[in-house]
Short mmCIF file of C-alpha atoms in Angstrom, two decimals:
data_model
loop_
_atom_site.label_atom_id
_atom_site.label_comp_id
_atom_site.label_asym_id
_atom_site.label_seq_id
_atom_site.Cartn_x
_atom_site.Cartn_y
_atom_site.Cartn_z
CA MET A 1 -21.65 -26.98 -45.10
CA GLY A 2 -18.03 -26.50 -44.97
CA LEU A 3 -16.40 -25.13 -41.65
CA PRO A 4 -15.64 -20.94 -41.75
CA PHE A 5 -11.79 -20.40 -42.41
CA LEU A 6 -9.67 -19.27 -39.42
CA ASP A 7 -9.11 -16.21 -40.35
CA SER A 8 -12.42 -14.74 -40.27
CA PHE A 9 -12.22 -15.12 -37.00
CA SER A 10 -8.88 -13.89 -36.15
CA ALA A 11 -9.39 -10.24 -35.77
CA ALA A 12 -12.00 -10.84 -33.21
CA ALA A 13 -10.86 -13.52 -31.55
CA GLY A 14 -7.64 -11.35 -31.19
CA ARG A 15 -8.87 -8.52 -29.19
CA GLY A 16 -10.28 -11.65 -26.23
CA VAL A 17 -6.85 -13.40 -26.13
CA TRP A 18 -4.39 -11.79 -23.48
CA HIS A 19 -0.46 -12.74 -24.64
CA ALA A 20 1.61 -13.36 -21.38
CA ASP A 21 4.34 -10.96 -23.21
CA GLU A 22 1.84 -8.12 -23.05
CA LEU A 23 0.52 -6.04 -19.60
CA GLY A 24 -3.03 -7.43 -19.77
CA LEU A 25 -5.87 -5.34 -19.83
CA ALA A 26 -7.97 -5.12 -16.55
CA ASP A 27 -11.34 -7.61 -16.60
CA ALA A 28 -13.35 -5.81 -14.34
CA GLN A 29 -13.06 -1.82 -12.65
CA VAL A 30 -9.64 -0.67 -11.22
CA THR A 31 -8.80 2.09 -8.70
CA ALA A 32 -5.80 4.62 -9.81
CA THR A 33 -3.01 4.04 -7.29
CA GLY A 34 -2.51 7.83 -7.35
CA HIS A 35 1.11 7.21 -8.24
CA ALA A 36 1.28 7.61 -11.98
CA ALA A 37 4.89 5.35 -12.32
CA LEU A 38 2.93 2.19 -10.72
CA ASP A 39 -0.23 2.93 -12.44
CA ALA A 40 1.51 2.20 -15.61
CA GLN A 41 2.70 -0.58 -14.55
CA LEU A 42 -0.52 -2.28 -13.40
CA PRO A 43 -3.59 -3.86 -15.42
CA GLY A 44 -5.72 -1.39 -16.28
CA GLY A 45 -3.88 1.37 -14.53
CA GLY A 46 -4.66 1.17 -10.84
CA TRP A 47 -5.68 -1.13 -7.96
CA PRO A 48 -8.05 -4.20 -9.07
CA VAL A 49 -11.41 -3.77 -7.47
CA GLY A 50 -13.11 -6.82 -6.36
CA ALA A 51 -9.92 -8.74 -6.13
CA MET A 52 -6.83 -9.13 -3.49
CA THR A 53 -4.10 -6.76 -3.60
CA GLU A 54 -1.26 -8.79 -1.56
CA LEU A 55 1.37 -6.29 0.12
CA LEU A 56 4.83 -8.00 1.42
CA GLN A 57 7.05 -6.27 4.14
CA ALA A 58 9.59 -6.79 6.32
CA SER A 59 7.98 -5.12 8.35
CA PRO A 60 3.88 -4.87 8.90
CA GLU A 61 3.45 -1.24 8.95
CA ALA A 62 6.40 -0.07 6.52
CA HIS A 63 5.04 2.43 3.88
CA VAL A 64 1.27 1.16 4.14
CA TRP A 65 -0.48 4.75 4.34
CA ARG A 66 2.14 6.22 1.57
CA LEU A 67 1.32 3.68 -0.76
CA LEU A 68 -2.54 3.16 -0.08
CA LEU A 69 -3.91 6.91 0.83
CA PRO A 70 -4.53 8.27 -2.37
CA ALA A 71 -6.73 5.38 -3.24
CA LEU A 72 -8.33 4.84 0.13
CA ALA A 73 -9.53 8.58 -0.10
CA GLN A 74 -10.82 8.09 -3.44
CA ALA A 75 -12.55 4.98 -2.46
CA VAL A 76 -14.11 6.96 0.32
CA GLU A 77 -15.25 9.73 -2.11
CA THR A 78 -16.96 7.39 -4.39
CA ARG A 79 -18.88 5.00 -2.59
CA GLY A 80 -19.36 6.92 0.84
CA GLY A 81 -18.48 4.21 3.13
CA PRO A 82 -16.08 3.25 6.19
CA VAL A 83 -12.36 1.89 5.27
CA VAL A 84 -11.81 -0.80 7.73
CA LEU A 85 -8.37 -1.62 9.02
CA ILE A 86 -8.39 -4.75 10.61
CA GLY A 87 -5.00 -6.03 12.88
CA ALA A 88 -3.29 -2.68 11.95
CA PRO A 89 0.06 -2.76 14.24
CA TYR A 90 -0.50 1.35 15.03
CA GLU A 91 -3.29 3.61 15.75
CA PRO A 92 -3.17 5.79 13.15
CA CYS A 93 -3.14 9.42 13.33
CA GLY A 94 -6.51 10.78 12.44
CA PRO A 95 -5.50 14.18 11.80
CA SER A 96 -2.55 13.24 9.37
CA LEU A 97 -4.85 11.11 7.24
CA ALA A 98 -7.39 13.85 7.28
CA ALA A 99 -4.96 16.25 6.39
CA GLN A 100 -4.75 14.23 2.32
CA GLY A 101 -8.27 13.50 2.26
CA LEU A 102 -9.09 10.62 4.39
CA PRO A 103 -11.54 11.51 7.19
CA VAL A 104 -10.96 10.04 10.42
CA GLU A 105 -14.44 9.48 10.25
CA ALA A 106 -14.54 7.50 7.05
CA LEU A 107 -12.17 4.60 9.65
CA MET A 108 -13.23 1.72 11.40
CA TRP A 109 -10.50 0.01 13.48
CA VAL A 110 -10.91 -3.93 14.05
CA ARG A 111 -8.29 -4.72 17.03
CA SER A 112 -7.17 -8.40 17.57
CA ASP A 113 -4.12 -10.60 18.03
CA ALA A 114 -5.98 -13.49 17.12
CA ALA A 115 -5.92 -14.94 13.55
CA PRO A 116 -9.04 -16.37 13.29
CA ALA A 117 -10.89 -13.42 14.86
CA ARG A 118 -8.91 -11.24 11.85
CA LEU A 119 -9.84 -13.47 9.27
CA TRP A 120 -13.91 -13.61 10.25
CA ALA A 121 -13.64 -9.85 11.04
CA CYS A 122 -12.35 -9.23 7.05
CA GLU A 123 -14.77 -11.63 5.99
CA GLN A 124 -17.77 -9.66 7.22
CA ALA A 125 -16.06 -6.39 6.49
CA LEU A 126 -15.91 -7.45 2.89
CA ARG A 127 -19.58 -8.63 3.03
CA CYS A 128 -21.04 -4.97 4.21
CA ALA A 129 -22.44 -3.29 1.14
CA ASP A 130 -21.46 -0.01 2.99
CA VAL A 131 -17.67 -0.63 3.13
CA ALA A 132 -15.28 1.03 0.84
CA ALA A 133 -12.24 -0.46 1.46
CA VAL A 134 -10.86 -2.92 3.56
CA VAL A 135 -6.93 -3.32 4.41
CA ALA A 136 -6.22 -6.35 6.88
CA TRP A 137 -2.80 -7.36 8.22
CA LEU A 138 -3.02 -11.09 8.08
CA PRO A 139 0.54 -13.07 8.74
CA GLN A 140 -0.53 -16.42 9.44
CA ALA A 141 -3.36 -16.68 6.98
CA ARG A 142 -2.96 -19.84 5.21
CA VAL A 143 -4.01 -20.29 1.00
CA ALA A 144 -7.38 -21.58 1.56
CA GLU A 145 -8.34 -18.75 4.33
CA LEU A 146 -7.09 -16.06 1.66
CA ARG A 147 -9.13 -17.84 -1.28
CA ARG A 148 -12.21 -17.40 0.69
CA LEU A 149 -11.40 -13.66 1.34
CA GLN A 150 -10.84 -13.35 -2.73
CA LEU A 151 -13.96 -14.94 -3.24
CA ALA A 152 -15.69 -12.73 -0.73
CA ALA A 153 -13.98 -9.23 -2.59
CA ALA A 154 -15.09 -10.52 -5.73
CA GLN A 155 -18.76 -10.85 -4.89
CA HIS A 156 -19.15 -7.42 -3.14
CA GLU A 157 -16.86 -5.31 -5.64
CA VAL A 158 -14.54 -3.93 -2.07
CA LEU A 159 -10.84 -2.73 -2.39
CA LEU A 160 -9.41 -5.66 -0.52
CA PHE A 161 -5.47 -5.35 0.53
CA VAL A 162 -3.79 -7.88 2.56
CA CYS A 163 -0.38 -7.30 4.24
CA ARG A 164 1.58 -10.20 5.12
CA PRO A 165 5.41 -10.58 5.54
CA ARG A 166 8.18 -10.83 2.91
CA SER A 167 8.85 -14.32 3.57
CA VAL A 168 5.97 -15.62 2.14
CA ALA A 169 6.71 -14.21 -1.31
CA GLN A 170 7.77 -18.02 -2.69
CA SER A 171 4.55 -19.28 -1.37
CA ALA A 172 0.98 -19.43 -3.55
CA SER A 173 -1.09 -17.08 -3.46
CA PRO A 174 -4.77 -16.21 -4.72
CA ALA A 175 -4.29 -12.49 -4.98
CA ARG A 176 -4.66 -11.11 -8.33
CA LEU A 177 -1.67 -8.75 -7.44
CA ARG A 178 1.09 -8.92 -5.21
CA ILE A 179 3.66 -6.54 -4.59
CA GLN A 180 6.55 -6.40 -2.28
CA VAL A 181 7.56 -3.02 -0.62
CA GLU A 182 10.84 -2.67 0.36
CA ARG A 183 13.01 0.58 1.54
CA CYS A 184 15.73 1.40 -1.03
CA GLU A 185 19.21 0.86 0.32
CA SER A 186 20.74 3.17 -1.94
CA ASP A 187 18.27 6.30 -1.08
CA SER A 188 16.53 6.51 2.04
CA ALA A 189 14.21 8.67 0.21
CA GLN A 190 12.64 6.05 -2.31
CA ILE A 191 10.72 3.03 -1.73
CA GLU A 192 11.17 -0.01 -3.99
CA LEU A 193 7.89 -1.95 -5.03
CA HIS A 194 8.57 -5.44 -6.40
CA ILE A 195 5.63 -6.70 -8.46
CA LEU A 196 5.47 -10.22 -7.77
CA LYS A 197 2.63 -10.94 -9.40
CA ARG A 198 0.07 -9.48 -12.12
CA ARG A 199 -1.60 -10.23 -15.31
CA GLY A 200 1.95 -9.72 -17.53
CA PRO A 201 5.26 -10.05 -17.91
CA PRO A 202 7.83 -10.56 -14.93
CA LEU A 203 8.97 -6.64 -14.10
CA ALA A 204 12.54 -6.39 -14.68
CA SER A 205 13.41 -3.67 -12.05
CA PRO A 206 10.99 -2.34 -9.43
CA VAL A 207 9.21 0.36 -9.67
CA MET A 208 10.56 3.61 -7.25
CA LEU A 209 8.45 5.80 -5.52
CA PRO A 210 9.46 8.68 -3.22
CA ALA A 211 9.30 7.58 0.56
CA ARG A 212 7.43 10.59 1.79
CA ASN A 213 4.90 12.78 -0.32
CA GLU A 214 5.81 16.67 -1.61
CA ARG A 215 4.52 18.22 1.33
CA MET A 216 6.27 16.26 4.03
CA ALA A 217 9.59 16.09 1.99
CA ALA A 218 9.19 20.41 1.87
CA LEU A 219 8.54 20.27 5.40
CA LEU A 220 11.83 18.45 6.22
CA ALA A 221 13.92 20.50 3.74
CA ALA A 222 12.67 23.83 5.50
CA ALA A 223 13.06 22.57 8.72
CA ARG A 224 16.76 21.74 7.75
CA LEU A 225 17.43 24.72 6.20
CA ARG A 226 16.18 26.63 9.37
CA ARG A 227 18.53 24.72 11.72
CA ARG A 228 21.18 25.26 9.27
CA LEU A 229 20.53 29.24 8.98
CA ARG A 230 20.35 29.13 13.22
CA LEU A 231 23.75 27.58 13.36
CA GLN A 232 25.36 29.92 10.75
CA GLN A 233 24.01 32.81 12.76
CA LEU A 234 25.27 31.60 15.98
CA GLY A 235 28.66 30.41 14.10
CA THR A 236 28.47 27.02 14.97
CA VAL A 237 28.05 25.31 11.41
CA PRO A 238 29.69 22.01 11.68
CA PRO A 239 31.61 21.26 8.25
CA ALA A 240 30.15 18.71 5.82
CA GLY A 241 32.05 15.90 6.86
CA GLU A 242 31.37 16.07 10.52
CA ALA A 243 27.70 16.61 9.99
CA ALA A 244 27.09 12.76 10.48
CA SER A 245 28.54 13.14 14.09
CA GLN A 246 26.53 16.07 15.19
CA ALA A 247 23.30 14.13 14.87
CA THR A 248 20.98 14.07 17.56
CA VAL A 249 18.71 10.96 18.56
CA VAL A 250 15.26 11.46 20.33
CA ARG A 251 13.87 8.44 21.64
CA ILE A 252 10.32 8.06 20.00
CA ASP A 253 8.44 7.15 23.29
CA ALA A 254 9.44 10.69 25.00
CA TRP A 255 7.26 11.95 22.08
CA LYS A 256 3.77 12.98 23.05
CA GLY A 257 1.43 10.19 22.31
CA GLY A 258 3.84 7.23 22.36
CA PRO A 259 3.73 4.51 19.18
CA ASN A 260 1.31 7.24 17.44
CA ALA A 261 4.51 8.94 16.62
CA LEU A 262 5.72 6.55 13.95
CA ASP A 263 2.52 7.34 12.19
CA ARG A 264 3.25 10.84 12.54
CA ILE A 265 6.67 10.55 10.84
CA ALA A 266 5.05 8.48 8.27
CA VAL A 267 2.42 10.64 7.06
CA VAL A 268 2.18 14.43 7.11
CA ALA A 269 0.33 16.67 9.74
#
């Protein structure tokens, strides 16, 4: 009996083969990021569920909420469980997050400076059926430890985001998706997302996202306009070239709430 002709398999086989020069299809469930420009560059159009997404940053708190908040709010609404924060560098501002769809009662903050304790808490959270998502700051995690977390996320189909320093960008990682998050040097109103690892070809240029959501940008623009109108009424509007020298410096620690003021600036109330 002769072997089937190879062309008879071509159509069926082609549907199951991923070509490295194409953006791969998701092989599992995804959750939309809430950022259309980013969704367009991710397999399946969103964050992978049941897999690790690694976020690399120069500072541990930079832009995390701006990037993840839409998906976390959706995960809570869909699954009904909490978002577990492990080793978060600052206490989240509950009213600010609630205003954007993530209620404070849906947050569970695990505080520990010990790397083994953070890893243990992360693994236990991933194994809990009620948890909607896990966001963990694990700067000292090793590849074997990350691989164990990846397996736990896959077994229980949980959104997992691990924040690590930018210095590990060249190191091996089991993460399904790796993104380096940076402030745009040429435009402080934008952030750059460099996709270091995905199922698809390398991304030639970073994905650009607004550093603040539309509501925050509108509030800041309105505040600047009100200030300028007041100065005009007083006849003290400085020339455009002197505006920078007239800037006022406000000590963050003078704000009520201390370090939480950083979160109030980053996330709209």
